[in-house]
CSV table of C-alpha atoms in Angstrom, one decimal:
chain,number,residue,atom,x,y,z
A,1,UNK,CA,0.0,0.0,0.0
A,2,UNK,CA,1.6,3.3,-1.1
A,3,UNK,CA,1.8,6.4,1.0
A,4,UNK,CA,-0.8,8.3,-1.2
A,5,UNK,CA,-3.4,5.6,-0.5
A,6,UNK,CA,-2.7,5.6,3.2
A,7,UNK,CA,-3.1,9.4,3.4
A,8,UNK,CA,-6.4,9.2,1.5
A,9,UNK,CA,-7.7,6.5,4.0
A,10,UNK,CA,-6.6,8.6,7.0
A,11,UNK,CA,-8.3,11.7,5.5
A,12,UNK,CA,-11.6,9.8,4.9
A,13,UNK,CA,-11.6,8.4,8.4
A,14,UNK,CA,-10.8,11.9,9.9
A,15,UNK,CA,-13.7,13.5,7.9
A,16,UNK,CA,-16.1,10.7,9.0
A,17,UNK,CA,-15.2,11.3,12.6
A,18,UNK,CA,-15.6,15.1,12.2
A,19,UNK,CA,-19.0,14.7,10.6
A,20,UNK,CA,-20.2,12.3,13.3
A,21,UNK,CA,-18.9,14.6,16.1
A,22,UNK,CA,-20.5,17.6,14.5
A,23,UNK,CA,-23.8,15.9,14.2
A,24,UNK,CA,-23.7,14.9,17.8
A,25,UNK,CA,-22.8,18.4,18.9
A,26,UNK,CA,-25.7,19.9,16.8
A,27,UNK,CA,-28.0,17.3,18.3
A,28,UNK,CA,-26.9,18.1,21.8
A,29,UNK,CA,-27.3,21.9,21.2
A,30,UNK,CA,-30.8,21.3,19.8
A,31,UNK,CA,-31.9,19.2,22.7
A,32,UNK,CA,-30.6,21.8,25.2
A,33,UNK,CA,-32.6,24.4,23.3
A,34,UNK,CA,-35.7,22.2,23.5
A,35,UNK,CA,-35.2,21.9,27.2
A,36,UNK,CA,-35.1,25.7,27.5
A,37,UNK,CA,-38.3,26.0,25.5
A,38,UNK,CA,-40.1,23.4,27.6
A,39,UNK,CA,-39.1,25.1,30.8
A,40,UNK,CA,-40.1,28.6,29.5
A,41,UNK,CA,-43.6,27.2,28.6
A,42,UNK,CA,-43.8,25.5,32.0
A,43,UNK,CA,-43.1,28.8,33.7
A,44,UNK,CA,-46.0,30.3,31.8
A,45,UNK,CA,-48.3,27.5,33.0
A,46,UNK,CA,-47.0,27.6,36.6
A,47,UNK,CA,-49.4,30.4,37.6
A,48,UNK,CA,-52.0,29.9,34.9
A,49,UNK,CA,-55.6,30.6,35.8
A,50,UNK,CA,-56.9,27.6,37.8
A,51,UNK,CA,-59.8,25.6,36.4
A,52,UNK,CA,-62.7,24.7,38.7
A,53,UNK,CA,-61.9,22.0,41.2
A,54,UNK,CA,-64.0,18.8,41.1
A,55,UNK,CA,-65.0,16.8,44.1
A,56,UNK,CA,-62.2,15.0,46.0
A,57,UNK,CA,-61.5,11.4,45.1
A,58,UNK,CA,-61.4,8.7,47.7
A,59,UNK,CA,-59.1,5.8,46.9
A,60,UNK,CA,-58.9,2.4,48.6
A,61,UNK,CA,-55.5,1.1,47.8
A,62,UNK,CA,-54.5,-2.5,47.5
A,63,UNK,CA,-51.7,-3.9,49.8
A,64,UNK,CA,-48.3,-3.1,48.2
A,65,UNK,CA,-45.4,-5.5,48.0
A,66,UNK,CA,-42.4,-4.7,50.0
A,67,UNK,CA,-39.5,-3.2,48.1
A,68,UNK,CA,-36.0,-2.2,49.0
A,69,UNK,CA,-34.9,1.4,48.6
A,70,UNK,CA,-33.1,1.6,45.3
A,71,UNK,CA,-29.8,3.5,44.7
A,72,UNK,CA,-31.1,5.7,41.8
A,73,UNK,CA,-28.5,7.4,39.6
A,74,UNK,CA,-28.6,10.0,36.9
A,75,UNK,CA,-25.6,9.3,34.6
A,76,UNK,CA,-26.4,9.4,30.9
A,77,UNK,CA,-24.6,6.1,30.2
A,78,UNK,CA,-26.3,3.1,31.7
A,79,UNK,CA,-23.0,1.2,31.7
A,80,UNK,CA,-21.5,3.7,34.2
A,81,UNK,CA,-24.2,3.1,36.8
A,82,UNK,CA,-24.0,0.7,39.8
A,83,UNK,CA,-26.7,-2.0,39.6
A,84,UNK,CA,-29.9,-1.1,41.5
A,85,UNK,CA,-32.1,-3.5,43.4
A,86,UNK,CA,-34.9,-5.0,41.3
A,87,UNK,CA,-38.2,-3.2,41.7
A,88,UNK,CA,-41.6,-4.6,42.0
A,89,UNK,CA,-43.7,-3.6,39.0
A,90,UNK,CA,-46.8,-1.5,39.8
A,91,UNK,CA,-49.7,-0.8,37.5
A,92,UNK,CA,-49.8,2.9,36.5
A,93,UNK,CA,-53.0,4.9,37.1
A,94,UNK,CA,-53.6,8.5,35.8
A,95,UNK,CA,-52.3,10.7,37.3
A,96,UNK,CA,-49.7,7.9,37.6
A,97,UNK,CA,-47.2,9.2,40.1
A,98,UNK,CA,-49.8,10.5,42.5
A,99,UNK,CA,-52.0,7.5,42.8
A,100,UNK,CA,-49.2,4.9,42.5
A,101,UNK,CA,-47.1,6.5,45.2
A,102,UNK,CA,-50.2,7.0,47.3
A,103,UNK,CA,-51.2,3.4,47.0
A,104,UNK,CA,-47.7,2.1,47.7
A,105,UNK,CA,-47.9,3.2,51.4
A,106,UNK,CA,-50.6,0.7,52.0
A,107,UNK,CA,-53.2,3.0,53.6
A,108,UNK,CA,-56.6,1.4,54.1
A,109,UNK,CA,-58.4,4.5,52.6
A,110,UNK,CA,-57.8,8.2,52.4
A,111,UNK,CA,-58.7,11.3,50.4
A,112,UNK,CA,-56.4,12.9,48.0
A,113,UNK,CA,-56.7,16.7,48.2
A,114,UNK,CA,-57.2,18.8,45.1
A,115,UNK,CA,-54.1,19.9,43.1
A,116,UNK,CA,-52.9,23.3,44.1
A,117,UNK,CA,-53.9,26.3,41.9
A,118,UNK,CA,-50.4,27.1,40.7
A,119,UNK,CA,-49.6,23.5,39.4
A,120,UNK,CA,-53.1,22.5,38.2
A,121,UNK,CA,-52.6,23.5,34.5
A,122,UNK,CA,-49.1,22.1,34.3
A,123,UNK,CA,-50.3,18.8,35.9
A,124,UNK,CA,-53.2,18.7,33.4
A,125,UNK,CA,-50.8,18.9,30.5
A,126,UNK,CA,-48.1,16.7,32.0
A,127,UNK,CA,-49.8,14.2,34.4
A,128,UNK,CA,-46.4,12.9,35.6
A,129,UNK,CA,-45.5,16.3,37.1
A,130,UNK,CA,-45.5,16.1,40.9
A,131,UNK,CA,-43.9,19.4,41.9
A,132,UNK,CA,-41.8,22.5,41.2
A,133,UNK,CA,-38.3,23.1,42.6
A,134,UNK,CA,-36.7,26.5,43.1
A,135,UNK,CA,-33.2,26.8,44.6
A,136,UNK,CA,-33.1,30.5,45.6
A,137,UNK,CA,-29.3,31.1,45.2
A,138,UNK,CA,-29.2,29.6,41.7
A,139,UNK,CA,-31.8,30.8,39.2
A,140,UNK,CA,-31.1,28.0,36.8
A,141,UNK,CA,-32.5,25.4,39.2
A,142,UNK,CA,-36.1,26.5,38.9
A,143,UNK,CA,-38.2,23.9,37.1
A,144,UNK,CA,-40.9,21.2,37.2
A,145,UNK,CA,-40.2,17.8,38.8
A,146,UNK,CA,-41.7,14.6,37.3
A,147,UNK,CA,-42.1,11.0,38.5
A,148,UNK,CA,-42.5,7.7,36.7
A,149,UNK,CA,-39.7,5.2,37.3
A,150,UNK,CA,-36.0,5.6,38.0
A,151,UNK,CA,-35.0,5.0,34.4
A,152,UNK,CA,-37.4,6.7,32.0
A,153,UNK,CA,-36.4,10.3,32.7
A,154,UNK,CA,-32.7,9.6,32.4
A,155,UNK,CA,-33.1,10.1,28.6
A,156,UNK,CA,-36.6,11.5,28.1
A,157,UNK,CA,-37.7,15.1,28.7
A,158,UNK,CA,-41.0,15.7,30.4
A,159,UNK,CA,-42.9,15.6,27.1
A,160,UNK,CA,-41.8,12.0,26.5
A,161,UNK,CA,-39.4,12.9,23.8
A,162,UNK,CA,-35.9,11.4,23.8
A,163,UNK,CA,-33.5,14.0,25.2
A,164,UNK,CA,-30.0,13.7,26.5
A,165,UNK,CA,-30.7,16.2,29.3
A,166,UNK,CA,-33.5,14.0,30.6
A,167,UNK,CA,-35.7,15.6,33.3
A,168,UNK,CA,-35.3,16.0,37.0
A,169,UNK,CA,-37.4,13.3,38.7
A,170,UNK,CA,-38.6,12.2,42.1
A,171,UNK,CA,-37.5,8.8,43.2
A,172,UNK,CA,-40.1,6.2,42.3
A,173,UNK,CA,-40.4,5.0,45.9
A,174,UNK,CA,-41.2,8.5,47.2
A,175,UNK,CA,-44.7,9.8,47.6
A,176,UNK,CA,-46.0,13.4,47.6
A,177,UNK,CA,-49.3,12.4,49.2
A,178,UNK,CA,-49.1,11.1,51.9
A,179,UNK,CA,-45.7,12.8,52.0
A,180,UNK,CA,-42.6,10.6,52.4
A,181,UNK,CA,-40.3,11.7,55.2
A,182,UNK,CA,-37.5,12.3,52.7
A,183,UNK,CA,-38.3,13.4,49.1
A,184,UNK,CA,-35.4,12.4,46.9
A,185,UNK,CA,-34.9,14.2,43.5
A,186,UNK,CA,-32.4,13.2,40.8
A,187,UNK,CA,-31.1,15.2,37.9
A,188,UNK,CA,-28.3,15.1,35.3
A,189,UNK,CA,-25.1,17.0,36.0
A,190,UNK,CA,-25.0,18.6,32.6
A,191,UNK,CA,-21.9,20.5,31.5
A,192,UNK,CA,-24.2,23.1,29.9
A,193,UNK,CA,-25.6,23.8,33.4
A,194,UNK,CA,-29.0,22.4,32.6
A,195,UNK,CA,-30.9,20.3,35.1
A,196,UNK,CA,-28.5,19.9,38.2
A,197,UNK,CA,-25.5,21.0,36.3
A,198,UNK,CA,-25.0,23.9,38.7
A,199,UNK,CA,-26.0,22.1,41.9
A,200,UNK,CA,-22.2,21.9,42.6
A,201,UNK,CA,-22.2,25.7,43.1
A,202,UNK,CA,-23.9,25.2,46.5
A,203,UNK,CA,-20.6,23.9,47.8
A,204,UNK,CA,-19.4,27.5,47.7
A,205,UNK,CA,-20.3,28.9,51.1
A,206,UNK,CA,-20.5,32.4,49.8
A,207,UNK,CA,-23.0,31.5,47.1
A,208,UNK,CA,-25.1,29.5,49.5
A,209,UNK,CA,-25.1,32.2,52.2
A,210,UNK,CA,-26.6,34.7,49.8
A,211,UNK,CA,-29.9,32.9,50.1
A,212,UNK,CA,-29.6,29.3,51.5
A,213,UNK,CA,-33.3,28.4,51.2
A,214,UNK,CA,-35.1,26.1,48.7
A,215,UNK,CA,-38.8,26.1,47.8
A,216,UNK,CA,-40.4,22.9,46.8
A,217,UNK,CA,-44.1,22.9,45.8
A,218,UNK,CA,-45.7,19.5,45.5
A,219,UNK,CA,-49.1,19.1,43.9
A,220,UNK,CA,-50.7,19.8,47.2
A,221,UNK,CA,-48.5,22.1,49.3
A,222,UNK,CA,-45.6,24.6,49.1
A,223,UNK,CA,-42.8,24.5,51.7
A,224,UNK,CA,-39.4,26.2,52.3
A,225,UNK,CA,-36.3,24.2,53.2
A,226,UNK,CA,-33.0,24.9,54.9
A,227,UNK,CA,-29.8,23.0,54.1
A,228,UNK,CA,-28.5,20.3,56.4
A,229,UNK,CA,-25.8,18.6,54.3
A,230,UNK,CA,-23.9,19.6,51.2
A,231,UNK,CA,-21.1,17.6,49.6
A,232,UNK,CA,-19.8,14.7,47.5
A,233,UNK,CA,-20.3,11.3,49.0
A,234,UNK,CA,-20.3,7.6,48.1
A,235,UNK,CA,-23.7,5.9,47.7
A,236,UNK,CA,-22.3,3.3,50.1
A,237,UNK,CA,-21.3,5.7,52.9
A,238,UNK,CA,-24.2,8.1,53.0
A,239,UNK,CA,-27.7,6.6,52.6
A,240,UNK,CA,-29.2,9.8,51.2
A,241,UNK,CA,-31.8,7.8,49.2
A,242,UNK,CA,-33.7,6.7,52.3
A,243,UNK,CA,-37.3,8.0,52.1
A,244,UNK,CA,-38.4,6.9,55.6
A,245,UNK,CA,-37.2,6.2,59.1
A,246,UNK,CA,-38.4,3.5,61.5
A,247,UNK,CA,-38.0,5.6,64.7
A,248,UNK,CA,-36.2,8.5,66.3
A,249,UNK,CA,-32.9,6.6,66.7
A,250,UNK,CA,-32.8,5.8,63.0
A,251,UNK,CA,-33.5,9.4,62.1
A,252,UNK,CA,-30.8,10.8,64.5
A,253,UNK,CA,-28.3,8.3,63.2
A,254,UNK,CA,-29.0,9.5,59.6
A,255,UNK,CA,-28.6,13.1,60.6
A,256,UNK,CA,-25.3,12.3,62.5
A,257,UNK,CA,-23.9,10.7,59.3
A,258,UNK,CA,-24.8,13.8,57.4
A,259,UNK,CA,-23.1,16.2,59.9
A,260,UNK,CA,-19.9,14.1,59.8
A,261,UNK,CA,-19.7,14.2,56.0
A,262,UNK,CA,-20.9,17.7,55.1
A,263,UNK,CA,-18.3,19.8,53.2
A,264,UNK,CA,-20.1,23.0,54.2
A,265,UNK,CA,-20.4,23.8,57.9
A,266,UNK,CA,-24.1,24.3,58.5
A,267,UNK,CA,-25.6,25.1,61.9
A,268,UNK,CA,-29.0,23.7,60.9
A,269,UNK,CA,-30.7,21.6,63.6
A,270,UNK,CA,-33.0,18.7,62.8
A,271,UNK,CA,-35.4,16.7,65.0
A,272,UNK,CA,-37.4,13.6,64.5
A,273,UNK,CA,-40.5,14.6,62.6
A,274,UNK,CA,-38.9,17.1,60.4
A,275,UNK,CA,-39.6,16.5,56.7
A,276,UNK,CA,-36.5,16.2,54.4
A,277,UNK,CA,-35.8,17.1,50.8
A,278,UNK,CA,-32.7,15.6,49.0
A,279,UNK,CA,-31.2,16.7,45.6
A,280,UNK,CA,-28.8,14.3,43.9
A,281,UNK,CA,-26.6,14.4,40.8
A,282,UNK,CA,-23.6,12.5,39.5
A,283,UNK,CA,-20.0,13.9,39.7
A,284,UNK,CA,-16.5,13.2,38.4
A,285,UNK,CA,-17.7,10.4,36.1
A,286,UNK,CA,-17.7,8.1,39.1
A,287,UNK,CA,-19.9,5.0,39.4
A,288,UNK,CA,-20.6,5.5,43.2
A,289,UNK,CA,-19.9,9.2,43.9
A,290,UNK,CA,-22.8,11.7,44.0
A,291,UNK,CA,-23.1,15.4,44.7
A,292,UNK,CA,-25.9,15.6,47.3
A,293,UNK,CA,-27.8,18.4,49.1
A,294,UNK,CA,-30.1,17.4,52.0
A,295,UNK,CA,-32.5,20.0,53.4
A,296,UNK,CA,-35.1,20.0,56.1
A,297,UNK,CA,-38.5,21.7,56.0
A,298,UNK,CA,-38.7,25.0,57.8
A,299,UNK,CA,-41.1,24.8,60.8
A,300,UNK,CA,-44.1,27.0,61.2
A,301,UNK,CA,-42.6,29.0,64.1
A,302,UNK,CA,-39.3,29.8,62.4
A,303,UNK,CA,-38.3,33.2,61.0
A,304,UNK,CA,-36.3,33.0,57.8
A,305,UNK,CA,-34.0,35.9,58.7
A,306,UNK,CA,-33.2,34.5,62.1
A,307,UNK,CA,-32.8,31.0,60.7
A,308,UNK,CA,-30.3,32.3,58.1
A,309,UNK,CA,-28.3,34.0,60.9
A,310,UNK,CA,-28.3,30.7,62.8
A,311,UNK,CA,-27.1,28.6,59.9
A,312,UNK,CA,-24.4,31.1,58.9
A,313,UNK,CA,-23.5,33.0,62.1
A,314,UNK,CA,-20.4,34.6,60.5
A,315,UNK,CA,-22.0,35.5,57.2
């Protein structure tokens, strides 16, 4: 084979690689733009005029099979994920996440309240929407949260279209009504900053201290949260994915683990009975490492200004 032919083959291969890479880049940019458009439209629907509320629905759930808490992950490549425990299949009902999660708790009977005014239109268009997340110190983390299973929204946006950015989703074992003790939300760590691509910025104490609170509105209630734990951890060392606690000792043990591992010093107290909110994304291309933020719900008698001074006494 002469040198001229070798150079020609190398040039063809290089051109093919360039075309393939360019096509992928264009596709990535287009999917990010689609994500922006979806979120802009969701923002418009967030406070849309509410439609009349129908009578409340009473549901008598069937006994649910016991399942182990899965270690959910949000890496784009499935080959880079640790294997998760096998889940028991549950038949979906519309609205799927609300009724399925509700039934999974095994209540004999209960009444689901009406969907709140601000989320009613968004939930009507996208039945898998279960809430809206707003991280005060980062304006890019301000979007709808969906729930289906722990795989679907890794590579689908909330419209159901294939999308590398996915969509931030609530762990399938969590329930917004009745509320799980710890609501765990996963999102991709996108280099573009989409989804939880900027969650890592909360590790900067100065950024966090500017406004440390997070608002999470479920379909039925809106609450403010204060940070308890922020840092990178192993899924084997910090059981952040736990959605419930058997008793006070188990809860206190969980909080103690958080305090020991938090990268940011936070003087936030937590007592048994406090509801928690956990935000999770992947980091450093690691199979078992996650960037995690754990927060607890602000109590009715707490003042946000005083609480902020308590959390950051030197800020």
